[in-house]
Amino acid sequence: MSESNARVDVKPNGPLMITGIGEIKNSKGEVLAHPDPAFLCRCGLSKTKPFCDGSHKSGFVDDKN
Ligand code: FES
């Protein structure tokens, strides 16, 4: 079994920060260019899904994390 350096951090009231990952594909299977780390939306408000565009700052609250 190989070891991965990939890591996911849940940012408080914000996106998922993905570090050390290879490809990110959209729902059509297309590979999306992304920075490392990449920030993935989990609030549903981003206009650039699956990436975070900062829209969560308008009031997204996740009181479980
Ligand atoms: S988490 Fe940032 S726009 Fe959704």
PDB file of C-alpha atoms and ligand atoms in Angstrom:
ATOM      1  CA  MET A   1       0.000   0.000   0.000  1.00  0.00           C
ATOM      2  CA  SER A   2       1.398   3.389  -0.953  1.00  0.00           C
ATOM      3  CA  GLU A   3       1.271   6.329   1.395  1.00  0.00           C
ATOM      4  CA  SER A   4      -0.310   9.575   0.270  1.00  0.00           C
ATOM      5  CA  ASN A   5       0.557  13.059   1.376  1.00  0.00           C
ATOM      6  CA  ALA A   6      -2.941  14.255   0.506  1.00  0.00           C
ATOM      7  CA  ARG A   7      -4.667  16.106   3.287  1.00  0.00           C
ATOM      8  CA  VAL A   8      -8.100  17.657   3.813  1.00  0.00           C
ATOM      9  CA  ASP A   9      -8.661  20.399   6.373  1.00  0.00           C
ATOM     10  CA  VAL A  10     -12.123  21.710   7.163  1.00  0.00           C
ATOM     11  CA  LYS A  11     -11.874  25.474   7.546  1.00  0.00           C
ATOM     12  CA  PRO A  12     -14.184  26.958  10.197  1.00  0.00           C
ATOM     13  CA  ASN A  13     -17.365  28.219   8.483  1.00  0.00           C
ATOM     14  CA  GLY A  14     -15.541  27.933   5.166  1.00  0.00           C
ATOM     15  CA  PRO A  15     -14.198  25.601   2.485  1.00  0.00           C
ATOM     16  CA  LEU A  16     -12.332  22.328   2.487  1.00  0.00           C
ATOM     17  CA  MET A  17      -8.608  22.954   2.044  1.00  0.00           C
ATOM     18  CA  ILE A  18      -7.122  20.143  -0.042  1.00  0.00           C
ATOM     19  CA  THR A  19      -3.352  19.770  -0.017  1.00  0.00           C
ATOM     20  CA  GLY A  20      -1.140  17.374  -1.968  1.00  0.00           C
ATOM     21  CA  ILE A  21      -3.872  15.998  -4.191  1.00  0.00           C
ATOM     22  CA  GLY A  22      -3.392  15.128  -7.845  1.00  0.00           C
ATOM     23  CA  GLU A  23      -6.326  15.525 -10.151  1.00  0.00           C
ATOM     24  CA  ILE A  24      -9.681  17.093  -9.391  1.00  0.00           C
ATOM     25  CA  LYS A  25     -12.357  16.117 -11.922  1.00  0.00           C
ATOM     26  CA  ASN A  26     -15.744  17.716 -12.438  1.00  0.00           C
ATOM     27  CA  SER A  27     -18.987  15.769 -12.806  1.00  0.00           C
ATOM     28  CA  LYS A  28     -18.214  15.241 -16.516  1.00  0.00           C
ATOM     29  CA  GLY A  29     -14.868  13.646 -15.731  1.00  0.00           C
ATOM     30  CA  GLU A  30     -12.922  16.651 -16.964  1.00  0.00           C
ATOM     31  CA  VAL A  31      -9.694  17.411 -15.111  1.00  0.00           C
ATOM     32  CA  LEU A  32      -9.802  20.860 -13.530  1.00  0.00           C
ATOM     33  CA  ALA A  33      -6.695  22.976 -13.123  1.00  0.00           C
ATOM     34  CA  HIS A  34      -6.222  23.927  -9.493  1.00  0.00           C
ATOM     35  CA  PRO A  35      -3.671  25.421  -7.149  1.00  0.00           C
ATOM     36  CA  ASP A  36      -2.149  23.486  -4.262  1.00  0.00           C
ATOM     37  CA  PRO A  37      -3.672  23.877  -1.794  1.00  0.00           C
ATOM     38  CA  ALA A  38      -7.091  23.970  -3.429  1.00  0.00           C
ATOM     39  CA  PHE A  39     -10.191  25.212  -1.632  1.00  0.00           C
ATOM     40  CA  LEU A  40     -13.435  23.347  -2.311  1.00  0.00           C
ATOM     41  CA  CYS A  41     -16.814  24.872  -1.543  1.00  0.00           C
ATOM     42  CA  ARG A  42     -18.939  23.211   1.095  1.00  0.00           C
ATOM     43  CA  CYS A  43     -21.493  25.990   1.620  1.00  0.00           C
ATOM     44  CA  GLY A  44     -23.159  25.643  -1.791  1.00  0.00           C
ATOM     45  CA  LEU A  45     -22.960  29.360  -2.560  1.00  0.00           C
ATOM     46  CA  SER A  46     -19.863  29.480  -4.793  1.00  0.00           C
ATOM     47  CA  LYS A  47     -20.292  30.562  -8.398  1.00  0.00           C
ATOM     48  CA  THR A  48     -17.095  28.665  -9.301  1.00  0.00           C
ATOM     49  CA  LYS A  49     -17.995  25.215  -7.906  1.00  0.00           C
ATOM     50  CA  PRO A  50     -16.409  22.981  -6.979  1.00  0.00           C
ATOM     51  CA  PHE A  51     -14.017  25.710  -5.878  1.00  0.00           C
ATOM     52  CA  CYS A  52     -14.620  28.244  -3.145  1.00  0.00           C
ATOM     53  CA  ASP A  53     -15.018  31.840  -4.311  1.00  0.00           C
ATOM     54  CA  GLY A  54     -15.386  33.407  -0.864  1.00  0.00           C
ATOM     55  CA  SER A  55     -19.197  33.504  -0.951  1.00  0.00           C
ATOM     56  CA  HIS A  56     -19.325  31.585   2.355  1.00  0.00           C
ATOM     57  CA  LYS A  57     -18.357  34.857   4.039  1.00  0.00           C
ATOM     58  CA  SER A  58     -21.915  36.075   3.457  1.00  0.00           C
ATOM     59  CA  GLY A  59     -23.076  34.065   6.441  1.00  0.00           C
ATOM     60  CA  PHE A  60     -22.361  30.330   6.092  1.00  0.00           C
ATOM     61  CA  VAL A  61     -22.156  28.787   9.563  1.00  0.00           C
ATOM     62  CA  ASP A  62     -21.296  25.189  10.336  1.00  0.00           C
ATOM     63  CA  ASP A  63     -21.626  24.881  14.073  1.00  0.00           C
ATOM     64  CA  LYS A  64     -20.510  21.239  14.010  1.00  0.00           C
ATOM     65  CA  ASN A  65     -16.923  22.060  13.039  1.00  0.00           C
TER      66      ASN A  65
HETATM   67  S1  FES B   1     -17.134  27.434   1.056  1.00  0.00           S
HETATM   68 FE1  FES B   1     -16.417  29.263   0.184  1.00  0.00          FE
HETATM   69  S2  FES B   1     -17.903  29.738  -1.296  1.00  0.00           S
HETATM   70 FE2  FES B   1     -18.640  27.921  -0.411  1.00  0.00          FE
END
